[in-house]
Every structure is written in structure tokens, then in C-alpha cells.
Tab-separated table of C-alpha atoms in Angstrom:
chain	number	residue	atom	x	y	z
A	229	MET	CA	10.353	-7.056	-11.682
A	230	LYS	CA	8.392	-4.527	-9.644
A	231	VAL	CA	9.055	-0.781	-9.560
A	232	GLN	CA	7.647	1.191	-6.626
A	233	VAL	CA	7.624	4.937	-6.174
A	234	TRP	CA	6.636	6.705	-2.968
A	235	ARG	CA	6.144	10.442	-2.837
A	236	SER	CA	6.052	12.089	0.557
A	237	GLY	CA	6.237	15.598	1.917
A	238	GLY	CA	4.555	18.653	0.508
A	239	LEU	CA	2.357	20.978	2.522
A	240	LEU	CA	0.186	18.158	3.884
A	241	GLY	CA	2.945	15.599	4.299
A	242	ARG	CA	0.890	12.842	2.691
A	243	ARG	CA	2.545	9.732	1.354
A	244	VAL	CA	1.387	8.319	-1.986
A	245	GLU	CA	2.551	5.073	-3.587
A	246	TRP	CA	2.566	3.943	-7.193
A	247	ALA	CA	3.699	0.470	-8.246
A	248	VAL	CA	4.159	-1.329	-11.540
A	249	VAL	CA	5.028	-4.909	-12.399
A	250	VAL	CA	7.233	-4.434	-15.452
A	251	ASP	CA	6.430	-7.811	-17.051
A	252	GLU	CA	2.713	-6.937	-17.034
A	253	GLN	CA	3.253	-3.751	-19.053
A	254	PRO	CA	2.620	-3.694	-22.825
A	255	ASP	CA	6.258	-2.661	-23.460
A	256	PRO	CA	8.412	-4.439	-20.839
A	257	ASP	CA	11.553	-4.178	-23.006
A	258	GLN	CA	11.318	-0.371	-22.921
A	259	TRP	CA	10.933	-0.476	-19.138
A	260	TYR	CA	13.994	-2.717	-18.733
A	261	LEU	CA	16.008	-0.438	-21.006
A	262	LEU	CA	15.041	2.651	-18.989
A	263	ILE	CA	15.796	0.900	-15.681
A	264	SER	CA	19.222	-0.166	-16.949
A	265	GLU	CA	20.046	3.428	-17.969
A	266	ILE	CA	19.368	4.864	-14.521
A	267	PRO	CA	22.557	5.763	-12.638
A	268	TRP	CA	21.542	3.908	-9.443
A	269	ASN	CA	24.939	4.446	-7.813
A	270	GLU	CA	25.067	8.141	-8.704
A	271	HIS	CA	21.657	9.402	-7.684
A	272	PRO	CA	21.425	13.010	-6.488
A	273	THR	CA	22.254	13.627	-2.874
A	274	GLU	CA	19.316	14.101	-0.559
A	275	ASN	CA	18.956	17.804	0.114
A	276	THR	CA	15.304	18.397	0.861
A	277	MET	CA	13.600	21.750	0.981
A	278	PRO	CA	10.643	22.565	3.227
A	279	ASP	CA	7.227	21.731	1.763
A	280	ARG	CA	8.710	19.975	-1.282
A	281	TYR	CA	8.178	16.376	-2.278
A	282	THR	CA	10.704	13.612	-1.820
A	283	TYR	CA	10.590	10.485	-3.984
A	284	GLU	CA	11.648	7.013	-2.864
A	285	ILE	CA	12.252	4.709	-5.792
A	286	HIS	CA	12.576	0.946	-5.298
A	287	CYS	CA	13.510	-1.465	-8.059
A	288	GLU	CA	15.151	-4.563	-6.563
A	289	PRO	CA	17.994	-4.600	-5.774
A	290	HIS	CA	18.175	-0.810	-6.179
A	291	GLU	CA	16.668	2.028	-4.221
A	292	ALA	CA	17.105	5.778	-4.124
A	293	VAL	CA	15.674	8.798	-2.322
A	294	ILE	CA	15.556	11.910	-4.468
A	295	PRO	CA	14.241	15.397	-3.653
A	296	GLU	CA	11.689	16.724	-6.130
A	297	GLN	CA	13.935	19.525	-7.372
A	298	GLN	CA	16.600	16.949	-8.350
A	299	LEU	CA	14.244	14.510	-10.059
A	300	VAL	CA	15.510	14.980	-13.631
A	301	GLY	CA	16.522	12.932	-16.668
A	302	PRO	CA	15.946	9.170	-16.442
A	303	TRP	CA	14.815	9.513	-12.809
A	304	ARG	CA	11.950	11.814	-13.871
A	305	GLU	CA	11.108	9.564	-16.820
A	306	LEU	CA	10.886	6.475	-14.596
A	307	VAL	CA	8.708	8.213	-11.978
A	308	ASP	CA	6.412	9.628	-14.667
A	309	ARG	CA	6.055	6.239	-16.368
A	310	VAL	CA	5.247	4.485	-13.086
A	311	ARG	CA	2.659	7.134	-12.191
A	312	GLU	CA	1.036	6.884	-15.642
A	313	ALA	CA	0.986	3.078	-15.581
A	314	ASP	CA	-0.556	2.821	-12.101
A	315	ALA	CA	-4.042	4.263	-12.419
A	316	SER	CA	-4.855	3.802	-8.730
A	317	PRO	CA	-2.229	5.328	-6.434
A	318	ARG	CA	-2.479	4.290	-2.800
A	319	ARG	CA	-2.524	6.648	0.119
A	320	PRO	CA	-1.841	4.847	3.359
A	321	GLN	CA	-4.427	5.672	6.003
A	322	PRO	CA	-2.980	7.581	8.930
A	323	GLU	CA	-2.979	5.620	12.107
A	324	SER	CA	-5.540	7.099	14.435
A	325	PRO	CA	-4.544	7.560	18.044
A	326	PRO	CA	-6.272	5.223	20.457
A	327	GLY	CA	-9.510	6.574	21.868
A	328	PRO	CA	-9.859	7.586	25.497
A	329	GLU	CA	-10.530	4.795	27.914
A	330	CYS	CA	-14.123	4.702	29.058
A	331	ASP	CA	-14.663	4.359	32.777
A	332	ALA	CA	-17.736	4.791	34.932
A	333	GLU	CA	-16.519	8.015	36.526
A	334	ALA	CA	-15.748	9.749	33.232
A	335	SER	CA	-18.788	8.610	31.255
A	336	PRO	CA	-21.903	10.758	31.217
A	337	ALA	CA	-24.739	9.415	33.325
A	338	THR	CA	-27.995	8.289	31.809
A	339	GLU	CA	-31.257	9.976	32.753
A	340	THR	CA	-32.119	7.203	35.201
A	341	GLU	CA	-28.731	7.626	36.889
A	342	ARG	CA	-29.116	11.425	36.986
A	343	GLY	CA	-32.723	11.515	37.998
A	344	PRO	CA	-35.606	13.258	36.254
A	345	ASP	CA	-34.564	16.763	37.362
A	346	THR	CA	-31.188	16.699	35.645
A	347	VAL	CA	-30.769	17.752	32.007
A	348	HIS	CA	-27.457	17.243	30.212
A	349	GLY	CA	-25.564	16.820	33.473
A	350	THR	CA	-26.885	20.008	35.126
A	351	GLU	CA	-29.830	20.521	37.479
A	352	LYS	CA	-32.980	21.541	35.667
A	353	GLN	CA	-34.482	24.790	36.882
A	354	ARG	CA	-37.809	24.110	38.592
A	355	SER	CA	-40.724	26.482	38.711
A	356	PRO	CA	-42.162	27.641	42.045
A	357	ASP	CA	-45.254	25.495	41.363
A	358	GLU	CA	-43.063	22.372	41.064
A	359	LEU	CA	-41.336	23.226	44.320
A	360	ASP	CA	-44.704	23.798	46.095
A	361	GLY	CA	-45.874	20.355	44.964
A	362	GLU	CA	-42.937	18.709	46.744
A	363	ARG	CA	-43.679	20.364	50.091
């Protein structure tokens, strides 16, 4: 049996996941006892507050979403045990928006395309001596 806990929200809105395979724990009987004591059908109603965490708890076939301020009793004990047992919580990487399309008109020109008198896309100022040499 696998128990997963996701915490989301807070000031940054980051999502963190902890997971434990109960049968791989040193005390699986204690885990099963705790899981059986949880009132899965009577979990607190979701009433989130701004900038507070929300916990999603999955333990097949059960799942619950509980606001941080209502995470008490066996719910708190289960979340704490999962967090302690999983030494490497995972933070999903945010999906980065696709980069801008690169086309010939929008891309900066190279020096050979600009010519030797252009610096960083603008005309280089030429001295009077340089101008006299062109005449």
C-alpha cells in the first residue's frame, strides 16, 4: 500500500509531494493501524484560507483534501509520519512557457550582415578623419 501526501499553497504556491510504501517501512503494522483509524468519510470540509497550505492525502482507495488549519488528530499524525519517512520530498518543476519563435526579421543581425560600421544594431559614430578617407 502506498500513501501519498501533496502540500500546495502557501505564499509561493509550490507543490511538494511525499510518498511512502507502507510495506517497506520498519513498522508496517503501526501504519496499517493508523490508516484504519482515519475517518476517511468524515474528513474536514475544504475551507481554505489565503496563503495557507492545503494537503491532499491519497491512500487507495481513499483520498481527502484538508486545509492546514484543519489537519488535526490522526490526519496530522499520518501526514507527519509520511513526511518523516520520505527523506526526499519532490517538488515538481514548473512548466516553462515556450520560448519566442525565432525568425530572420526578429533576430539580431551578425556583424557581417550589419556591416563594419554598425555596433550592437546602431550606426557607429565615425570621426571626421574616417569620413574624409571615404571621399
